[in-house]
mmCIF file of C-alpha atoms and ligand atoms in Angstrom:
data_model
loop_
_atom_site.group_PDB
_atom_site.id
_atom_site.type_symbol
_atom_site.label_atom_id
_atom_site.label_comp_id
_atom_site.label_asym_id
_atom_site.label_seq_id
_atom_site.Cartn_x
_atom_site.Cartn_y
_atom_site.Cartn_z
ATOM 1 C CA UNK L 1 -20.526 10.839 0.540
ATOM 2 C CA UNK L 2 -20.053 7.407 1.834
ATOM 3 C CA UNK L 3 -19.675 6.645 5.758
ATOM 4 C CA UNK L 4 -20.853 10.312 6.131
ATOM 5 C CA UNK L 5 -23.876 8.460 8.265
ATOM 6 C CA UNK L 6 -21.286 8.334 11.432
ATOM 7 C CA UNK L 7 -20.595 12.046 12.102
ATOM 8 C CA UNK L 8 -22.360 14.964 12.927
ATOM 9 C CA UNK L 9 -20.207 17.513 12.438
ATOM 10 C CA UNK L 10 -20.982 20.389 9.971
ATOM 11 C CA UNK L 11 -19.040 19.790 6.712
ATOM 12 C CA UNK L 12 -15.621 21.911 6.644
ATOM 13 C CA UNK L 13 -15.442 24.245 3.564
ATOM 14 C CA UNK L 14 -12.554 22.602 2.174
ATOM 15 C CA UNK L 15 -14.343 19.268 2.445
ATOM 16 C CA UNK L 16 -17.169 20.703 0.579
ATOM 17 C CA UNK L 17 -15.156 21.124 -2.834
ATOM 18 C CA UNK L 18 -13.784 17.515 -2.647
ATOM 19 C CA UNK L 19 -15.288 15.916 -5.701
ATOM 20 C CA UNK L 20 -16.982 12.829 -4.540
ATOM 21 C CA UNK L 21 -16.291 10.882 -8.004
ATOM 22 C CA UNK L 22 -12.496 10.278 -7.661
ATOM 23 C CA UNK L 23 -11.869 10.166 -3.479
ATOM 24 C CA UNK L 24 -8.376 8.248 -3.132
ATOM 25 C CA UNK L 25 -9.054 4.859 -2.192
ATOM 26 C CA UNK L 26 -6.119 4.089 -0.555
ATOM 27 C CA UNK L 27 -4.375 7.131 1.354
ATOM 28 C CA UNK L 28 -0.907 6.655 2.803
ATOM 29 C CA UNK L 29 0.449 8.613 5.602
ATOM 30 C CA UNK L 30 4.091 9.239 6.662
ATOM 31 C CA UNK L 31 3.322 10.697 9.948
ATOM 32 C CA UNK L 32 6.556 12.923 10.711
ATOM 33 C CA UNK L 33 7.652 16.358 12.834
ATOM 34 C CA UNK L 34 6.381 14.925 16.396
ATOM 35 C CA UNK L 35 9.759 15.861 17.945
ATOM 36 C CA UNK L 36 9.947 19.195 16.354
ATOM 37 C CA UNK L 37 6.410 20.298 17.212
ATOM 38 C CA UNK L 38 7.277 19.183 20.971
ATOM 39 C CA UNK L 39 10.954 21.294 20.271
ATOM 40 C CA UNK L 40 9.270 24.608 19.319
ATOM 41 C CA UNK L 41 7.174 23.933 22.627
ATOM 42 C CA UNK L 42 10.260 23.219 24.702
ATOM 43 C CA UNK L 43 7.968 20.312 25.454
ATOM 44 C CA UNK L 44 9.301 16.702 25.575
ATOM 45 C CA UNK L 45 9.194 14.672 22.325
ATOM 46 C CA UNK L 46 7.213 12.071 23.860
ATOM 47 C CA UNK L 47 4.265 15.176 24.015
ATOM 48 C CA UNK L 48 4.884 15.341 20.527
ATOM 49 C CA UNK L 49 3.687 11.929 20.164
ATOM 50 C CA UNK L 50 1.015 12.295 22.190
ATOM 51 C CA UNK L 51 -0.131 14.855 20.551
ATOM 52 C CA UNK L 52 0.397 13.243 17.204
ATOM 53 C CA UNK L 53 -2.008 10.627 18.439
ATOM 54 C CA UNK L 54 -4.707 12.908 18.403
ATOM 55 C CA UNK L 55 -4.136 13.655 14.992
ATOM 56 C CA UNK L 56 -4.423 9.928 13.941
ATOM 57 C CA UNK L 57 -7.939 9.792 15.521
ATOM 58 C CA UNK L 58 -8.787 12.945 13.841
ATOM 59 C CA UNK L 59 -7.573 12.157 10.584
ATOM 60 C CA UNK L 60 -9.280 8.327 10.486
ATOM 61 C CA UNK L 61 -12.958 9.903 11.169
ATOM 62 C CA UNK L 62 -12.471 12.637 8.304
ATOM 63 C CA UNK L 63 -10.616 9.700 5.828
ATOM 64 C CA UNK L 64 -13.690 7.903 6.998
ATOM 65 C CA UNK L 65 -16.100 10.588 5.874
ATOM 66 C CA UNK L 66 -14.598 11.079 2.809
ATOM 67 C CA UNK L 67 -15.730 7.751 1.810
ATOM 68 C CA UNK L 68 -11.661 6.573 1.655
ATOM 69 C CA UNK L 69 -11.726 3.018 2.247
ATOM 70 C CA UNK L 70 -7.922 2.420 3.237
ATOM 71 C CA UNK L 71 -5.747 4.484 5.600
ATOM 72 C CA UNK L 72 -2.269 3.347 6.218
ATOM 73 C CA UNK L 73 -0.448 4.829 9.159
ATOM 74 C CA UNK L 74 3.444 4.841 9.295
ATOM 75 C CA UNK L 75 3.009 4.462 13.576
ATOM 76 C CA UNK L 76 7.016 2.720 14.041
ATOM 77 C CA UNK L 77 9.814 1.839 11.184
ATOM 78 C CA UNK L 78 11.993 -1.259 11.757
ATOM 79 C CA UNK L 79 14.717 2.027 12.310
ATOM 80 C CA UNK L 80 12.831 3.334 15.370
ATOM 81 C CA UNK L 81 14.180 1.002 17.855
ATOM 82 C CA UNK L 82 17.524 3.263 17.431
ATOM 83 C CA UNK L 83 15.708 5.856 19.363
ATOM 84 C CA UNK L 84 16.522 6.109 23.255
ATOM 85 C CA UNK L 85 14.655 3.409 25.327
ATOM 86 C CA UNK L 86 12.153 6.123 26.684
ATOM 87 C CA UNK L 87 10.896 7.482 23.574
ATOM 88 C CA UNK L 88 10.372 3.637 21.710
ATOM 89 C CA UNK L 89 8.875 2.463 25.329
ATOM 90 C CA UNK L 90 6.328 5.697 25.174
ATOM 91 C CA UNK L 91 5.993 4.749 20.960
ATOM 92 C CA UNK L 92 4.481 1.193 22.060
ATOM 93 C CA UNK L 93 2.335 2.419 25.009
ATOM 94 C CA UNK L 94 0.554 4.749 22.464
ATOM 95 C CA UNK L 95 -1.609 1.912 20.458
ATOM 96 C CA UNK L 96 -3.103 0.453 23.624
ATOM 97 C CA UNK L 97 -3.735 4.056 25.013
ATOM 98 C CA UNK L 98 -5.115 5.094 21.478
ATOM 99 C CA UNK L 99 -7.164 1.963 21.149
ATOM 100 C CA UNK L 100 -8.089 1.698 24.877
ATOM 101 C CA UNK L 101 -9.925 5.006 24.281
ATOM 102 C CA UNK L 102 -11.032 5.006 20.758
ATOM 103 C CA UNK L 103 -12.052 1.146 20.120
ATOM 104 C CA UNK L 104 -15.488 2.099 20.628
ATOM 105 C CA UNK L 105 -15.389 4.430 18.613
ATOM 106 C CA UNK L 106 -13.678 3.004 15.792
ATOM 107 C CA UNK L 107 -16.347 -0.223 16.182
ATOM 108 C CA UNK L 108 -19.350 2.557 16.526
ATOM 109 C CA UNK L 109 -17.448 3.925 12.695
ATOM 110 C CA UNK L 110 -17.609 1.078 11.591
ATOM 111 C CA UNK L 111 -13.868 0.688 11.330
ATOM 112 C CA UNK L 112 -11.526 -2.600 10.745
ATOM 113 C CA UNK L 113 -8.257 -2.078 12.179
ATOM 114 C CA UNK L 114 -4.890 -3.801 10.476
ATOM 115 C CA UNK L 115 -1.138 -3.793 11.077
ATOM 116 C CA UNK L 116 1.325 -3.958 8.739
ATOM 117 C CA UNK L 117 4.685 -4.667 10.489
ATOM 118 C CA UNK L 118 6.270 -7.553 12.569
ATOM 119 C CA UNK L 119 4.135 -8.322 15.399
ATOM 120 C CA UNK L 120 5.675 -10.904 16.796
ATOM 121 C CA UNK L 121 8.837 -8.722 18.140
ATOM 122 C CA UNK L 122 6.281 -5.905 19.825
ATOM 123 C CA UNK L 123 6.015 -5.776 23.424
ATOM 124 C CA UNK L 124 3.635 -8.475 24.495
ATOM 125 C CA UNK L 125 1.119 -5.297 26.408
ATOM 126 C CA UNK L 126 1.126 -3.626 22.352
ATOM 127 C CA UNK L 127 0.912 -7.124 20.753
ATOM 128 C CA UNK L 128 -2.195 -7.742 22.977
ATOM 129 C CA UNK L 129 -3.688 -4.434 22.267
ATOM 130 C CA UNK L 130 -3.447 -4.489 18.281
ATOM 131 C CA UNK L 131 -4.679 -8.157 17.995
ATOM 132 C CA UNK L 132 -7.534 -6.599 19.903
ATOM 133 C CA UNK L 133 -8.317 -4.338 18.176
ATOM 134 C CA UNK L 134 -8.058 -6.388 15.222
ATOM 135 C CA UNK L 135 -10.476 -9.349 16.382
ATOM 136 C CA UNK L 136 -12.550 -6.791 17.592
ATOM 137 C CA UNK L 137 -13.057 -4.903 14.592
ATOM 138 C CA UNK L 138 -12.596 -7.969 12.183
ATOM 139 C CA UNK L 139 -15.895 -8.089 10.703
ATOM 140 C CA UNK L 140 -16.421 -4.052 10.120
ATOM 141 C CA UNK L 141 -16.753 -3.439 6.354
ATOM 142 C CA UNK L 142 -15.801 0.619 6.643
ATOM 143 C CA UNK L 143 -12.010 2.212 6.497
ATOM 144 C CA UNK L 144 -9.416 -0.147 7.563
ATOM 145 C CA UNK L 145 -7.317 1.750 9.724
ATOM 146 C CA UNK L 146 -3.963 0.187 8.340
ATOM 147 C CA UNK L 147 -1.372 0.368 11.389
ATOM 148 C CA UNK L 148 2.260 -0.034 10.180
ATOM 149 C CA UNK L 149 3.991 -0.776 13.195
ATOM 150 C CA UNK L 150 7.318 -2.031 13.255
ATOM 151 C CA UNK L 151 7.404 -2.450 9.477
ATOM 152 C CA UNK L 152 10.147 -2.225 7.021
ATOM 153 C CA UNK L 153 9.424 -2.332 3.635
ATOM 154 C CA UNK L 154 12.263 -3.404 2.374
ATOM 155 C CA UNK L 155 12.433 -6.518 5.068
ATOM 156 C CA UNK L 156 8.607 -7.132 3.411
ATOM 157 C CA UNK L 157 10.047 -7.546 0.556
ATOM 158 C CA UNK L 158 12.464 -9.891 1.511
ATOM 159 C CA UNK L 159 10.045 -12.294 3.126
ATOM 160 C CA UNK L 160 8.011 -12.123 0.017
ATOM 161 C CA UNK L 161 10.964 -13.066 -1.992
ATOM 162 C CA UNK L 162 11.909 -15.789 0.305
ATOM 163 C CA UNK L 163 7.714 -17.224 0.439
ATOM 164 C CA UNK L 164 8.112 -17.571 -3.082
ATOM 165 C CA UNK L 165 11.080 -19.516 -3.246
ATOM 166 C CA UNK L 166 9.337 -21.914 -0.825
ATOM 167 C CA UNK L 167 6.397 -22.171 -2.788
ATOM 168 C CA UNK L 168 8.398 -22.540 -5.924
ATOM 169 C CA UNK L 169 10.431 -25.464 -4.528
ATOM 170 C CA UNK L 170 7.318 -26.513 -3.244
ATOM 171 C CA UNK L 171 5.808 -27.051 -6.435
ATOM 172 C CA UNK L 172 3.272 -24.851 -5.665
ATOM 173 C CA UNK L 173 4.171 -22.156 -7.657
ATOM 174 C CA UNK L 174 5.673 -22.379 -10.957
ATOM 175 C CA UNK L 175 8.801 -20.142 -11.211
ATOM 176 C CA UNK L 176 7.522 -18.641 -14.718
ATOM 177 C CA UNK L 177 4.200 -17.917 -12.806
ATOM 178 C CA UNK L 178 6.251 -15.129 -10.489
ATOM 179 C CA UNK L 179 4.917 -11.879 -12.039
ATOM 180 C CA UNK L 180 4.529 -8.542 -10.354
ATOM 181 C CA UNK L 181 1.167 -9.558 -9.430
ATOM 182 C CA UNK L 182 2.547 -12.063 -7.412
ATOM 183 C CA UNK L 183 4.869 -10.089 -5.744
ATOM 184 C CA UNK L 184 2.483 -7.891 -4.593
ATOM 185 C CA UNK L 185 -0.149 -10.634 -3.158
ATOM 186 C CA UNK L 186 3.267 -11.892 -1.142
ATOM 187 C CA UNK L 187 3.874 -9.024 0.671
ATOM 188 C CA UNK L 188 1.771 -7.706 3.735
ATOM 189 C CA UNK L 189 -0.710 -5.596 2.085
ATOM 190 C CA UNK L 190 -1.461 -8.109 -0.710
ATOM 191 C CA UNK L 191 -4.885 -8.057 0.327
ATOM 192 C CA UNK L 192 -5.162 -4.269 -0.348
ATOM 193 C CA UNK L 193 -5.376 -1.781 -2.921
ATOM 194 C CA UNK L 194 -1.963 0.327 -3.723
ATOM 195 C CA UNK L 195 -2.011 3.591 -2.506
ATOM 196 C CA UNK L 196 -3.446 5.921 -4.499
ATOM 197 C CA UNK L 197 -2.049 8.924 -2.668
ATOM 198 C CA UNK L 198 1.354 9.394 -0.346
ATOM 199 C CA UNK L 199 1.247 11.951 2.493
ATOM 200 C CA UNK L 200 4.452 12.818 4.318
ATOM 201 C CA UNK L 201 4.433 15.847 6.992
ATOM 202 C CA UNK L 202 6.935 18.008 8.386
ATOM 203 C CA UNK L 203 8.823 19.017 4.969
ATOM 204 C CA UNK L 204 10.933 15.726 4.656
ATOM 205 C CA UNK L 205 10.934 14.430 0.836
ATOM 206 C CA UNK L 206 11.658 11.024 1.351
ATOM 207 C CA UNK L 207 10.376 7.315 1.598
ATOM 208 C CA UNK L 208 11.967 6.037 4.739
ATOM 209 C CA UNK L 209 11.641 2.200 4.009
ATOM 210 C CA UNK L 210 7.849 2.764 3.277
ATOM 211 C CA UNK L 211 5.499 0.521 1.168
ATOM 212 C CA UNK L 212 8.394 0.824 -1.485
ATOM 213 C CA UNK L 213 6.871 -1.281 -3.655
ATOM 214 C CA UNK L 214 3.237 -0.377 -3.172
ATOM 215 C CA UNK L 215 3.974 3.021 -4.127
ATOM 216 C CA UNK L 216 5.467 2.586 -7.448
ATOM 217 C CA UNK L 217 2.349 5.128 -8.778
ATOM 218 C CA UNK L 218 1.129 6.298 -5.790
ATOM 219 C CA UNK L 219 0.950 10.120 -6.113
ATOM 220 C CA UNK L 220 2.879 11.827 -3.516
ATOM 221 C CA UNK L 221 1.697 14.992 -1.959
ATOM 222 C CA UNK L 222 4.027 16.821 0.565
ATOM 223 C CA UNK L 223 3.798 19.237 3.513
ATOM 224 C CA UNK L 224 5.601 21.656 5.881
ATOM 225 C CA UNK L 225 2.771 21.208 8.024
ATOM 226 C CA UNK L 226 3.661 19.069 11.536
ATOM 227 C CA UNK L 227 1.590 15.812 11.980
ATOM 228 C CA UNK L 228 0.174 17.275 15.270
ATOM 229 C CA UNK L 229 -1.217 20.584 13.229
ATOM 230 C CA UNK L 230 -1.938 17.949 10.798
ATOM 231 C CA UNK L 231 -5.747 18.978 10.556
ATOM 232 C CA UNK L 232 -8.620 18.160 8.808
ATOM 233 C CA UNK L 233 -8.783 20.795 6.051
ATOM 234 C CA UNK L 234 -4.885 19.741 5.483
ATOM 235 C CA UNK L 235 -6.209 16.298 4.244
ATOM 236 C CA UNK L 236 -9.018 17.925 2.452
ATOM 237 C CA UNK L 237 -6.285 20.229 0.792
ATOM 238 C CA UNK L 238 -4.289 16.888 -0.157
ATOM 239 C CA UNK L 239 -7.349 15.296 -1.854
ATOM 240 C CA UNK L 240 -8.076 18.221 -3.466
ATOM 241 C CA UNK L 241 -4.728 18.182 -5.030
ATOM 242 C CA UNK L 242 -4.496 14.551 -5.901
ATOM 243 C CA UNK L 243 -8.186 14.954 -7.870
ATOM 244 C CA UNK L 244 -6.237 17.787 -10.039
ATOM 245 C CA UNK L 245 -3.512 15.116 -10.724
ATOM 246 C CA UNK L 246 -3.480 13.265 -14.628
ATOM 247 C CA UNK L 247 -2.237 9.468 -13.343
ATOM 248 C CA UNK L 248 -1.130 8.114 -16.490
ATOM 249 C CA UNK L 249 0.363 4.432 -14.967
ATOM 250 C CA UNK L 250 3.393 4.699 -17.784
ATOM 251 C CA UNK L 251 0.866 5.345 -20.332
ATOM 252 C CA UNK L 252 -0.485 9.021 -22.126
ATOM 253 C CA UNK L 253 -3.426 10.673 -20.690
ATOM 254 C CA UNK L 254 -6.326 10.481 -22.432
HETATM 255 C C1 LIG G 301 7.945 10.747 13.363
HETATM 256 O O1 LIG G 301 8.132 11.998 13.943
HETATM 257 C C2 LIG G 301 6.906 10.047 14.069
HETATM 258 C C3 LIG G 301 7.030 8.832 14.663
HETATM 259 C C4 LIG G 301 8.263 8.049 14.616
HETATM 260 C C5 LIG G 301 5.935 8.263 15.436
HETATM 261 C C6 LIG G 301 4.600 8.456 14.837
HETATM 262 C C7 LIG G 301 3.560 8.113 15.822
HETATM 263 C C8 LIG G 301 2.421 8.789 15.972
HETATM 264 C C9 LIG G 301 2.047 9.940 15.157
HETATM 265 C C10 LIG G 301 1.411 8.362 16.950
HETATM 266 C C11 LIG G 301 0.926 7.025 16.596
HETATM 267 C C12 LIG G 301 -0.352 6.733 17.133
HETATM 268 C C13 LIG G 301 -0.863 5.498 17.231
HETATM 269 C C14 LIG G 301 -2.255 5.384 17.605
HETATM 270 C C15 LIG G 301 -0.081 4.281 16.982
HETATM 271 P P1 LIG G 301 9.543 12.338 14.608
HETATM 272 O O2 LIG G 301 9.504 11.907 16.029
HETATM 273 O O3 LIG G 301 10.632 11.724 13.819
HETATM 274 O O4 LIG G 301 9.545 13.880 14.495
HETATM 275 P P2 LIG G 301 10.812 14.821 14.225
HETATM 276 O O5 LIG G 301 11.340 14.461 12.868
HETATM 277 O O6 LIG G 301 10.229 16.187 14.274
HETATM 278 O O7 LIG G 301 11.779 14.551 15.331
#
């Protein structure tokens, strides 16, 4: 499998039946049930989080493995910032402390790092961190690690919407030339393939302002599993169940 030249780790069983012809490309991941797995701990949430940081390192080396090439992490929503001022502080300590420990790692992998999100309203100390981790990695050819940190996907949309209408009084962009492709090279990820598979933990069913229009047919594949037990054979078990999917795009399978 490709990228399996980084690890050394004997293969898990469940990895072993992933068929290596149709490995999502692009795997999604709405990282959720932090604050619960802390809960049934009586542990505070922030241990949750620091536990479901783990899981993200975990999770990139076996996406890695796999021979995925694209692994987008729901880290922060543009909703977050509700939450009470310890909890987001702890949130936007957690990239520099994940990337202060891992970024050799993820260089040694062969891993780009990305965000998806606004940057420019992050806390300068996370700001300084990602863009890091970004120049640092900038020229690795292996998984992008696809942050999205304070990202919205509806806001995405609207600065897409509103880049086009520049463009188009402009005159650099004819207004019959604005097709879905062009949407989709507008918004943050236009430089990357659409998910080809959605992950949410914890037993939620829902988007939450997520990559709403990347995922128009993403498959979705759901679990009652907590990101923090999120484990290995849990993503193999979530490949494994996208390969037995028929994706038809609108059309009839063949
Ligand atoms: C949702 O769970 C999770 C988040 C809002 C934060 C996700 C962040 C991580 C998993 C760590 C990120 C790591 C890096 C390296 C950036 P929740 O708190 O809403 O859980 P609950 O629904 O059980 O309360």
């Amino acid at each position: 499998m490709a990228n399996k030249q980084w690890f050394w780790q004997p293969k898990h069983t469940g990895e072993a039946a992933i068929s290596e012809e149709n490995v999502p490309v692009h795997i999604a991941i709405i990282m959720d049930g932090n604050g619960r797995w802390a809960k049934k701990r009586a542990l505070p949430r922030i241990a949750g989080h620091n536990e479901g940081m783990k899981t993200v390192r975990k999770i990139t080396r076996s996406a890695n493995r796999i021979g995925v090439k694209v692994l987008t992490l729901y880290a922060f929503s543009t909703e977050n910032w509700k939450r009470p001022k310890l909890e987001v502080d702890f949130l936007m300590k957690l990239p520099e402390e994940f990337l202060s420990t891992f970024l050799p790692e993820l260089i040694e992998e062969n891993v780009r790092v990305e965000m998806i999100g606004d940057i420019e309203q992050l806390p300068a100390h996370t700001k300084k961190a990602v863009q890091n981790a970004i120049e640092k990695t900038a020229g690795n050819t292996g998984l992008v690690l696809n942050f999205a940190l304070n990202y919205g996907s509806r806001s995405e949309i609207v600065h897409a919407v509103q880049s086009i209408m520049k463009d188009v009084e402009a005159g650099k962009l004819a207004d019959q030339d604005v097709t879905d492709e062009t949407i989709s090279s507008y918004l943050m990820t236009g430089h990357l393939p659409e998910p080809d598979l959605l992950i949410r933990t914890s037993g939620e069913h829902r988007l939450s302002n997520f990559m709403l229009w990347q995922l128009a047919y993403t498959e979705f594949f759901f679990t009652d599993v907590l990101w923090p037990d999120f484990s290995e054979e849990h993503l193999f078990e979530a490949v494994k169940a996208f390969q037995k999917r028929s994706r038809r795009f609108g059309g009839l399978s063949q």
